[in-house]
Amino acid sequence: MTSLGRCECAVFNRLNGSFFYDLMSEVVAVGRAEVVPITPDFADDRLRFGESSPPNFKASMLHDLERGNRLELDWLAGYVVKLGRELGIATPPNEAVYRVLKLHRLGAGASATAAAP
């Protein structure tokens, strides 16, 4: 989510906390459907983490994006979307993150056409 907003976690949460919560709620729904031991309050816990993070905290994917490195997008939002489809669980916020960032997922040296699935 910090990659999507290209800002620190605290800034994103202040302006878009409900979007972050929706992302995490999808992770919980997909994970629990796959029998991953995720507590039902995981999304709340992650939101609290984001709200209490240091003002300059950025997720590792944002650091990779800023450096032009490959992104772990396929293994994060992309995997939630993939599993959601397989399980019949809608994941619109994770799909939005994936669609917006997929042009950058292979890093700065890759062409946009190479990044498309």
mmCIF file of C-alpha atoms in Angstrom:
data_model
loop_
_atom_site.group_PDB
_atom_site.id
_atom_site.type_symbol
_atom_site.label_atom_id
_atom_site.label_comp_id
_atom_site.label_asym_id
_atom_site.label_seq_id
_atom_site.Cartn_x
_atom_site.Cartn_y
_atom_site.Cartn_z
ATOM 1 C CA MET A 1 0.000 0.000 0.000
ATOM 2 C CA THR A 2 2.869 2.415 0.632
ATOM 3 C CA SER A 3 4.084 1.505 -2.870
ATOM 4 C CA LEU A 4 0.725 2.396 -4.334
ATOM 5 C CA GLY A 5 0.681 5.757 -2.574
ATOM 6 C CA ARG A 6 4.459 6.239 -2.829
ATOM 7 C CA CYS A 7 4.441 7.552 0.710
ATOM 8 C CA GLU A 8 5.155 6.550 4.272
ATOM 9 C CA CYS A 9 2.822 4.144 6.027
ATOM 10 C CA ALA A 10 1.571 6.769 8.494
ATOM 11 C CA VAL A 11 0.660 9.157 5.669
ATOM 12 C CA PHE A 12 -1.149 6.458 3.690
ATOM 13 C CA ASN A 13 -3.085 5.260 6.739
ATOM 14 C CA ARG A 14 -4.091 8.778 7.710
ATOM 15 C CA LEU A 15 -5.493 9.437 4.231
ATOM 16 C CA ASN A 16 -6.533 5.923 3.158
ATOM 17 C CA GLY A 17 -6.792 3.765 6.263
ATOM 18 C CA SER A 18 -10.049 2.187 5.140
ATOM 19 C CA PHE A 19 -8.421 1.020 1.874
ATOM 20 C CA PHE A 20 -5.588 -0.604 3.827
ATOM 21 C CA TYR A 21 -8.142 -2.248 6.109
ATOM 22 C CA ASP A 22 -10.016 -3.598 3.071
ATOM 23 C CA LEU A 23 -6.755 -5.018 1.658
ATOM 24 C CA MET A 24 -5.999 -6.795 4.906
ATOM 25 C CA SER A 25 -9.593 -8.040 5.260
ATOM 26 C CA GLU A 26 -9.232 -9.742 1.882
ATOM 27 C CA VAL A 27 -5.990 -11.348 3.036
ATOM 28 C CA VAL A 28 -7.820 -12.675 6.104
ATOM 29 C CA ALA A 29 -10.746 -14.010 4.054
ATOM 30 C CA VAL A 30 -8.504 -15.743 1.511
ATOM 31 C CA GLY A 31 -6.093 -17.046 4.119
ATOM 32 C CA ARG A 32 -8.799 -18.447 6.356
ATOM 33 C CA ALA A 33 -10.492 -20.098 3.346
ATOM 34 C CA GLU A 34 -7.133 -21.773 2.634
ATOM 35 C CA VAL A 35 -7.023 -22.889 6.299
ATOM 36 C CA VAL A 36 -4.114 -20.601 7.120
ATOM 37 C CA PRO A 37 -4.158 -19.910 10.855
ATOM 38 C CA ILE A 38 -4.868 -16.178 10.644
ATOM 39 C CA THR A 39 -6.774 -14.657 13.517
ATOM 40 C CA PRO A 40 -10.053 -12.943 12.587
ATOM 41 C CA ASP A 41 -8.694 -9.645 13.980
ATOM 42 C CA PHE A 42 -5.545 -9.700 11.804
ATOM 43 C CA ALA A 43 -6.763 -6.754 9.678
ATOM 44 C CA ASP A 44 -7.400 -4.710 12.838
ATOM 45 C CA ASP A 45 -3.948 -5.636 14.129
ATOM 46 C CA ARG A 46 -2.251 -4.543 10.887
ATOM 47 C CA LEU A 47 -4.180 -1.269 10.888
ATOM 48 C CA ARG A 48 -3.007 -0.589 14.450
ATOM 49 C CA PHE A 49 0.548 -1.437 13.366
ATOM 50 C CA GLY A 50 0.327 1.049 10.516
ATOM 51 C CA GLU A 51 -1.114 3.737 12.752
ATOM 52 C CA SER A 52 1.666 3.268 15.295
ATOM 53 C CA SER A 53 4.543 2.959 12.818
ATOM 54 C CA PRO A 54 7.337 5.554 12.896
ATOM 55 C CA PRO A 55 6.582 8.607 10.735
ATOM 56 C CA ASN A 56 9.228 7.680 8.145
ATOM 57 C CA PHE A 57 8.369 3.941 7.889
ATOM 58 C CA LYS A 58 8.048 2.614 4.344
ATOM 59 C CA ALA A 59 7.324 -0.956 3.304
ATOM 60 C CA SER A 60 10.120 -2.861 1.579
ATOM 61 C CA MET A 61 8.214 -2.884 -1.712
ATOM 62 C CA LEU A 62 8.246 0.917 -1.767
ATOM 63 C CA HIS A 63 12.005 0.890 -1.204
ATOM 64 C CA ASP A 64 12.316 -1.531 -4.149
ATOM 65 C CA LEU A 65 10.063 0.642 -6.312
ATOM 66 C CA GLU A 66 12.084 3.760 -5.503
ATOM 67 C CA ARG A 67 15.322 1.940 -6.362
ATOM 68 C CA GLY A 68 13.957 0.487 -9.605
ATOM 69 C CA ASN A 69 14.225 -3.075 -8.301
ATOM 70 C CA ARG A 70 11.850 -5.935 -8.970
ATOM 71 C CA LEU A 71 8.777 -5.879 -6.759
ATOM 72 C CA GLU A 72 7.410 -8.746 -4.679
ATOM 73 C CA LEU A 73 3.999 -7.849 -6.068
ATOM 74 C CA ASP A 74 3.234 -11.268 -7.557
ATOM 75 C CA TRP A 75 3.801 -12.926 -4.176
ATOM 76 C CA LEU A 76 1.754 -10.406 -2.204
ATOM 77 C CA ALA A 77 -1.270 -8.738 -3.840
ATOM 78 C CA GLY A 78 -0.948 -10.939 -6.932
ATOM 79 C CA TYR A 79 -1.143 -14.121 -4.887
ATOM 80 C CA VAL A 80 -4.132 -12.882 -2.890
ATOM 81 C CA VAL A 81 -5.914 -12.153 -6.191
ATOM 82 C CA LYS A 82 -4.965 -15.569 -7.637
ATOM 83 C CA LEU A 83 -6.134 -17.498 -4.578
ATOM 84 C CA GLY A 84 -9.244 -15.357 -4.303
ATOM 85 C CA ARG A 85 -10.223 -16.284 -7.854
ATOM 86 C CA GLU A 86 -9.591 -19.971 -7.195
ATOM 87 C CA LEU A 87 -11.665 -19.843 -4.001
ATOM 88 C CA GLY A 88 -14.457 -17.640 -5.359
ATOM 89 C CA ILE A 89 -13.570 -14.721 -3.054
ATOM 90 C CA ALA A 90 -13.654 -11.237 -4.548
ATOM 91 C CA THR A 91 -10.488 -9.212 -3.923
ATOM 92 C CA PRO A 92 -11.073 -5.811 -5.586
ATOM 93 C CA PRO A 93 -8.631 -3.737 -3.480
ATOM 94 C CA ASN A 94 -5.787 -6.253 -3.925
ATOM 95 C CA GLU A 95 -6.610 -6.467 -7.623
ATOM 96 C CA ALA A 96 -6.436 -2.668 -7.887
ATOM 97 C CA VAL A 97 -3.016 -2.636 -6.209
ATOM 98 C CA TYR A 98 -1.818 -5.387 -8.531
ATOM 99 C CA ARG A 99 -3.126 -3.694 -11.678
ATOM 100 C CA VAL A 100 -1.606 -0.311 -10.817
ATOM 101 C CA LEU A 101 1.823 -1.644 -9.808
ATOM 102 C CA LYS A 102 2.238 -4.490 -12.326
ATOM 103 C CA LEU A 103 3.863 -2.138 -14.834
ATOM 104 C CA HIS A 104 6.729 -1.753 -12.358
ATOM 105 C CA ARG A 105 6.906 -5.307 -11.013
ATOM 106 C CA LEU A 106 9.965 -6.341 -13.032
ATOM 107 C CA GLY A 107 11.942 -3.228 -12.157
ATOM 108 C CA ALA A 108 13.010 -0.073 -13.950
ATOM 109 C CA GLY A 109 14.926 -1.878 -16.696
ATOM 110 C CA ALA A 110 11.929 -3.924 -17.885
ATOM 111 C CA SER A 111 9.501 -2.739 -20.519
ATOM 112 C CA ALA A 112 5.821 -2.342 -19.700
ATOM 113 C CA THR A 113 4.915 -5.087 -22.161
ATOM 114 C CA ALA A 114 7.299 -7.511 -20.462
ATOM 115 C CA ALA A 115 5.601 -6.744 -17.146
ATOM 116 C CA ALA A 116 2.130 -7.623 -18.367
ATOM 117 C CA PRO A 117 0.964 -11.119 -17.388
#
